[in-house]
Amino acid sequence: MAKHYIRQTSPHRIPVLGRKSVKWLAAPGAGPHKKNESVSATSLLRDFLGIAKTASEAERIMSEGNFLGDGKKVTKGSFPVGFMDVVYLPLEKKHYVITIKNGKFACAPKTGETDRKYCQVAKKHTMPGAKQVCTMHDGRTMPADKGLAVGDTVVMEVPSGKLVRLLKRQEGAKCIITSGKHAGTLAIVGKILERVGSMGN
């Protein structure tokens, strides 16, 4: 797996920052988010937030325990940070949430409910022993016996993963478009269309 992108050919979700200053962009490694749906912790500190001037400085910040993702210390620069992840920087005493703006990842300040994270139910499957489990968009799992359905959003406490409240996918619900030319747009669910087939709705 490549450890770097050439900035001009990086995934479409990643804005081309510092085009003239640095040629390479640190690529995310294995973790909770897919590579093309995340940015590395190093890139977040250096390119998005400007907290670090170099990759080495970003690595030092993390090695000293000054970068938390969803309430847990992150020590590897390749750690993938993705949509709705909550980042805390103890030295800055600031929380951020990863959002999408104009189709690109953005890092927005988070002031309220800093220990809360929004996760969408991506799929529902059966484990050995006929136990049903839901997998969230960030890879974490949760028992399906809590009334969860694919497309619903859960508000959970981080880092514990405790379910705080459930937001059902239904007409009239607020949502964020996460793909396509309108990615990053806040919207209201108008109508839910059911599709016939093996793919989810």
mmCIF file of C-alpha atoms in Angstrom:
data_model
loop_
_atom_site.group_PDB
_atom_site.id
_atom_site.type_symbol
_atom_site.label_atom_id
_atom_site.label_comp_id
_atom_site.label_asym_id
_atom_site.label_seq_id
_atom_site.Cartn_x
_atom_site.Cartn_y
_atom_site.Cartn_z
ATOM 1 C CA MET A 1 0.000 0.000 0.000
ATOM 2 C CA ALA A 2 1.397 3.389 -1.016
ATOM 3 C CA LYS A 3 2.309 5.671 1.892
ATOM 4 C CA HIS A 4 1.936 8.887 -0.094
ATOM 5 C CA TYR A 5 -0.184 10.464 -2.826
ATOM 6 C CA ILE A 6 0.955 12.979 -5.395
ATOM 7 C CA ARG A 7 -1.309 15.854 -4.414
ATOM 8 C CA GLN A 8 -2.716 16.455 -7.883
ATOM 9 C CA THR A 9 -3.758 12.787 -8.192
ATOM 10 C CA SER A 10 -5.079 12.259 -4.662
ATOM 11 C CA PRO A 11 -8.662 10.920 -4.145
ATOM 12 C CA HIS A 12 -11.426 13.385 -5.029
ATOM 13 C CA ARG A 13 -12.507 13.708 -1.378
ATOM 14 C CA ILE A 14 -9.165 15.303 -0.468
ATOM 15 C CA PRO A 15 -8.746 18.994 -1.341
ATOM 16 C CA VAL A 16 -5.424 19.846 -2.983
ATOM 17 C CA LEU A 17 -3.863 21.985 -0.266
ATOM 18 C CA GLY A 18 -0.492 23.680 -0.432
ATOM 19 C CA ARG A 19 -0.185 22.838 -4.129
ATOM 20 C CA LYS A 20 3.118 24.686 -4.569
ATOM 21 C CA SER A 21 4.738 24.061 -1.196
ATOM 22 C CA VAL A 22 4.609 20.272 -0.810
ATOM 23 C CA LYS A 23 4.344 17.714 -3.605
ATOM 24 C CA TRP A 24 3.384 14.675 -1.543
ATOM 25 C CA LEU A 25 0.348 14.025 0.618
ATOM 26 C CA ALA A 26 0.562 11.418 3.407
ATOM 27 C CA ALA A 27 -1.844 8.579 2.596
ATOM 28 C CA PRO A 28 -4.033 6.908 5.233
ATOM 29 C CA GLY A 29 -3.341 3.312 6.188
ATOM 30 C CA ALA A 30 -5.539 0.474 7.395
ATOM 31 C CA GLY A 31 -8.147 1.373 9.986
ATOM 32 C CA PRO A 32 -11.815 2.202 10.578
ATOM 33 C CA HIS A 33 -12.316 4.020 7.254
ATOM 34 C CA LYS A 34 -11.590 3.025 3.665
ATOM 35 C CA LYS A 35 -8.500 4.630 2.142
ATOM 36 C CA ASN A 36 -10.457 6.639 -0.444
ATOM 37 C CA GLU A 37 -12.888 7.845 2.235
ATOM 38 C CA SER A 38 -10.385 9.203 4.731
ATOM 39 C CA VAL A 39 -7.327 11.367 5.308
ATOM 40 C CA SER A 40 -4.285 10.488 7.391
ATOM 41 C CA ALA A 41 -3.781 11.976 10.839
ATOM 42 C CA THR A 42 -0.523 13.491 9.563
ATOM 43 C CA SER A 43 -2.306 15.241 6.712
ATOM 44 C CA LEU A 44 -5.008 16.503 9.066
ATOM 45 C CA LEU A 45 -2.470 18.122 11.398
ATOM 46 C CA ARG A 46 -0.215 19.534 8.695
ATOM 47 C CA ASP A 47 -2.407 20.297 5.684
ATOM 48 C CA PHE A 48 -5.895 20.867 7.100
ATOM 49 C CA LEU A 49 -5.273 22.469 10.486
ATOM 50 C CA GLY A 50 -1.749 23.848 10.062
ATOM 51 C CA ILE A 51 -0.837 22.701 13.584
ATOM 52 C CA ALA A 52 2.321 21.004 12.289
ATOM 53 C CA LYS A 53 4.654 22.373 9.623
ATOM 54 C CA THR A 54 6.140 19.011 8.665
ATOM 55 C CA ALA A 55 5.225 15.332 8.791
ATOM 56 C CA SER A 56 7.902 14.793 11.447
ATOM 57 C CA GLU A 57 6.383 17.478 13.638
ATOM 58 C CA ALA A 58 2.952 15.885 13.221
ATOM 59 C CA GLU A 59 4.380 12.516 14.260
ATOM 60 C CA ARG A 60 5.931 14.096 17.365
ATOM 61 C CA ILE A 61 2.615 15.679 18.359
ATOM 62 C CA MET A 62 0.926 12.282 18.143
ATOM 63 C CA SER A 63 3.714 10.394 19.922
ATOM 64 C CA GLU A 64 3.311 12.768 22.866
ATOM 65 C CA GLY A 65 -0.393 11.884 23.125
ATOM 66 C CA ASN A 66 -1.688 15.186 21.785
ATOM 67 C CA PHE A 67 -4.042 13.837 19.110
ATOM 68 C CA LEU A 68 -7.256 12.022 19.993
ATOM 69 C CA GLY A 69 -9.634 10.476 17.471
ATOM 70 C CA ASP A 70 -13.099 9.621 18.810
ATOM 71 C CA GLY A 71 -11.725 9.938 22.324
ATOM 72 C CA LYS A 72 -8.756 7.590 21.844
ATOM 73 C CA LYS A 73 -5.083 8.531 21.497
ATOM 74 C CA VAL A 74 -3.741 8.222 17.960
ATOM 75 C CA THR A 75 0.005 7.648 17.682
ATOM 76 C CA LYS A 76 0.419 6.651 14.023
ATOM 77 C CA GLY A 77 0.492 9.288 11.306
ATOM 78 C CA SER A 78 -1.147 6.915 8.839
ATOM 79 C CA PHE A 79 -4.251 6.473 11.008
ATOM 80 C CA PRO A 80 -7.311 7.139 8.785
ATOM 81 C CA VAL A 81 -9.657 9.912 9.884
ATOM 82 C CA GLY A 82 -13.016 10.075 8.127
ATOM 83 C CA PHE A 83 -16.499 11.556 7.955
ATOM 84 C CA MET A 84 -18.003 12.520 11.326
ATOM 85 C CA ASP A 85 -14.900 11.541 13.314
ATOM 86 C CA VAL A 86 -14.346 13.724 16.372
ATOM 87 C CA VAL A 87 -10.779 14.983 16.806
ATOM 88 C CA TYR A 88 -9.444 16.538 20.000
ATOM 89 C CA LEU A 89 -6.127 18.380 20.296
ATOM 90 C CA PRO A 90 -5.198 18.757 24.003
ATOM 91 C CA LEU A 91 -2.492 21.372 23.339
ATOM 92 C CA GLU A 92 -5.002 23.552 21.499
ATOM 93 C CA LYS A 93 -7.888 22.565 23.789
ATOM 94 C CA LYS A 94 -10.056 22.335 20.687
ATOM 95 C CA HIS A 95 -12.427 19.745 19.258
ATOM 96 C CA TYR A 96 -13.087 19.280 15.546
ATOM 97 C CA VAL A 97 -15.446 17.160 13.482
ATOM 98 C CA ILE A 98 -14.666 15.897 9.980
ATOM 99 C CA THR A 99 -17.351 17.065 7.559
ATOM 100 C CA ILE A 100 -17.806 17.423 3.803
ATOM 101 C CA LYS A 101 -17.855 20.821 2.105
ATOM 102 C CA ASN A 102 -18.317 21.176 -1.648
ATOM 103 C CA GLY A 103 -17.593 17.472 -2.040
ATOM 104 C CA LYS A 104 -14.282 17.647 -0.139
ATOM 105 C CA PHE A 105 -13.302 16.780 3.413
ATOM 106 C CA ALA A 106 -13.251 19.716 5.806
ATOM 107 C CA CYS A 107 -12.399 20.099 9.473
ATOM 108 C CA ALA A 108 -14.970 22.130 11.418
ATOM 109 C CA PRO A 109 -14.728 23.309 15.050
ATOM 110 C CA LYS A 110 -16.997 21.326 17.409
ATOM 111 C CA THR A 111 -18.189 23.172 20.501
ATOM 112 C CA GLY A 112 -21.266 21.316 21.746
ATOM 113 C CA GLU A 113 -21.543 17.636 22.713
ATOM 114 C CA THR A 114 -17.837 17.099 22.138
ATOM 115 C CA ASP A 115 -18.102 13.501 23.358
ATOM 116 C CA ARG A 116 -20.826 12.636 20.840
ATOM 117 C CA LYS A 117 -20.444 11.164 17.364
ATOM 118 C CA TYR A 118 -22.949 10.529 14.564
ATOM 119 C CA CYS A 119 -22.690 7.140 12.853
ATOM 120 C CA GLN A 120 -24.872 5.791 10.060
ATOM 121 C CA VAL A 121 -25.859 2.127 9.940
ATOM 122 C CA ALA A 122 -24.176 0.894 6.745
ATOM 123 C CA LYS A 123 -25.219 -2.758 6.822
ATOM 124 C CA LYS A 124 -26.894 -5.423 8.907
ATOM 125 C CA HIS A 125 -25.668 -9.002 8.989
ATOM 126 C CA THR A 126 -25.905 -12.228 10.959
ATOM 127 C CA MET A 127 -22.997 -13.520 13.028
ATOM 128 C CA PRO A 128 -22.405 -17.127 14.145
ATOM 129 C CA GLY A 129 -25.119 -18.141 16.574
ATOM 130 C CA ALA A 130 -27.791 -16.236 14.611
ATOM 131 C CA LYS A 131 -26.821 -13.000 16.342
ATOM 132 C CA GLN A 132 -27.626 -9.937 14.231
ATOM 133 C CA VAL A 133 -25.116 -7.097 14.178
ATOM 134 C CA CYS A 134 -25.135 -3.651 12.570
ATOM 135 C CA THR A 135 -21.962 -2.199 11.069
ATOM 136 C CA MET A 136 -21.597 1.582 11.067
ATOM 137 C CA HIS A 137 -20.059 3.715 8.329
ATOM 138 C CA ASP A 138 -16.806 3.859 10.310
ATOM 139 C CA GLY A 139 -16.545 0.090 10.723
ATOM 140 C CA ARG A 140 -17.619 -0.202 14.354
ATOM 141 C CA THR A 141 -20.368 -2.684 15.206
ATOM 142 C CA MET A 142 -23.421 -2.636 17.447
ATOM 143 C CA PRO A 143 -26.051 -5.261 18.325
ATOM 144 C CA ALA A 144 -29.063 -5.037 16.005
ATOM 145 C CA ASP A 145 -31.512 -5.588 18.853
ATOM 146 C CA LYS A 146 -31.729 -1.866 19.543
ATOM 147 C CA GLY A 147 -34.252 -1.184 16.779
ATOM 148 C CA LEU A 148 -31.543 -0.247 14.285
ATOM 149 C CA ALA A 149 -32.126 -0.425 10.543
ATOM 150 C CA VAL A 150 -29.828 0.234 7.589
ATOM 151 C CA GLY A 151 -29.818 3.965 6.876
ATOM 152 C CA ASP A 152 -30.582 5.002 10.454
ATOM 153 C CA THR A 153 -28.145 7.242 12.315
ATOM 154 C CA VAL A 154 -27.062 6.689 15.889
ATOM 155 C CA VAL A 155 -25.623 9.296 18.209
ATOM 156 C CA MET A 156 -23.043 7.556 20.358
ATOM 157 C CA GLU A 157 -20.762 8.502 23.188
ATOM 158 C CA VAL A 158 -17.059 8.339 22.401
ATOM 159 C CA PRO A 159 -14.869 6.573 23.228
ATOM 160 C CA SER A 160 -17.262 4.193 25.033
ATOM 161 C CA GLY A 161 -19.507 3.595 21.991
ATOM 162 C CA LYS A 162 -22.613 3.816 24.188
ATOM 163 C CA LEU A 163 -25.832 4.513 22.270
ATOM 164 C CA VAL A 164 -27.203 7.926 23.263
ATOM 165 C CA ARG A 165 -30.080 8.298 20.825
ATOM 166 C CA LEU A 166 -31.385 6.910 17.551
ATOM 167 C CA LEU A 167 -32.290 9.034 14.527
ATOM 168 C CA LYS A 168 -34.512 7.049 12.174
ATOM 169 C CA ARG A 169 -34.212 7.347 8.401
ATOM 170 C CA GLN A 170 -37.635 8.715 7.559
ATOM 171 C CA GLU A 171 -39.371 11.376 5.525
ATOM 172 C CA GLY A 172 -38.845 14.834 6.997
ATOM 173 C CA ALA A 173 -35.568 13.909 8.696
ATOM 174 C CA LYS A 174 -32.541 16.180 8.363
ATOM 175 C CA CYS A 175 -29.584 14.708 6.510
ATOM 176 C CA ILE A 176 -26.229 15.443 4.873
ATOM 177 C CA ILE A 177 -25.636 14.337 1.296
ATOM 178 C CA THR A 178 -22.339 12.425 1.323
ATOM 179 C CA SER A 179 -21.776 11.550 -2.337
ATOM 180 C CA GLY A 180 -22.342 12.960 -5.806
ATOM 181 C CA LYS A 181 -22.173 16.552 -6.974
ATOM 182 C CA HIS A 182 -24.211 17.761 -3.993
ATOM 183 C CA ALA A 183 -21.962 16.125 -1.374
ATOM 184 C CA GLY A 184 -21.819 18.210 1.778
ATOM 185 C CA THR A 185 -25.256 19.773 1.284
ATOM 186 C CA LEU A 186 -27.683 19.811 4.215
ATOM 187 C CA ALA A 187 -31.105 18.554 3.161
ATOM 188 C CA ILE A 188 -34.466 17.174 4.269
ATOM 189 C CA VAL A 189 -35.513 13.650 3.308
ATOM 190 C CA GLY A 190 -38.466 14.082 0.955
ATOM 191 C CA LYS A 191 -39.344 10.547 -0.071
ATOM 192 C CA ILE A 192 -37.720 7.163 0.442
ATOM 193 C CA LEU A 193 -37.838 4.910 -2.610
ATOM 194 C CA GLU A 194 -37.574 1.162 -2.094
ATOM 195 C CA ARG A 195 -35.447 -0.739 -4.611
ATOM 196 C CA VAL A 196 -35.892 -4.375 -5.518
ATOM 197 C CA GLY A 197 -32.659 -6.375 -5.524
ATOM 198 C CA SER A 198 -29.702 -7.416 -3.417
ATOM 199 C CA MET A 199 -28.334 -3.884 -2.995
ATOM 200 C CA GLY A 200 -29.432 -1.813 -0.011
ATOM 201 C CA ASN A 201 -31.768 1.153 -0.358
#
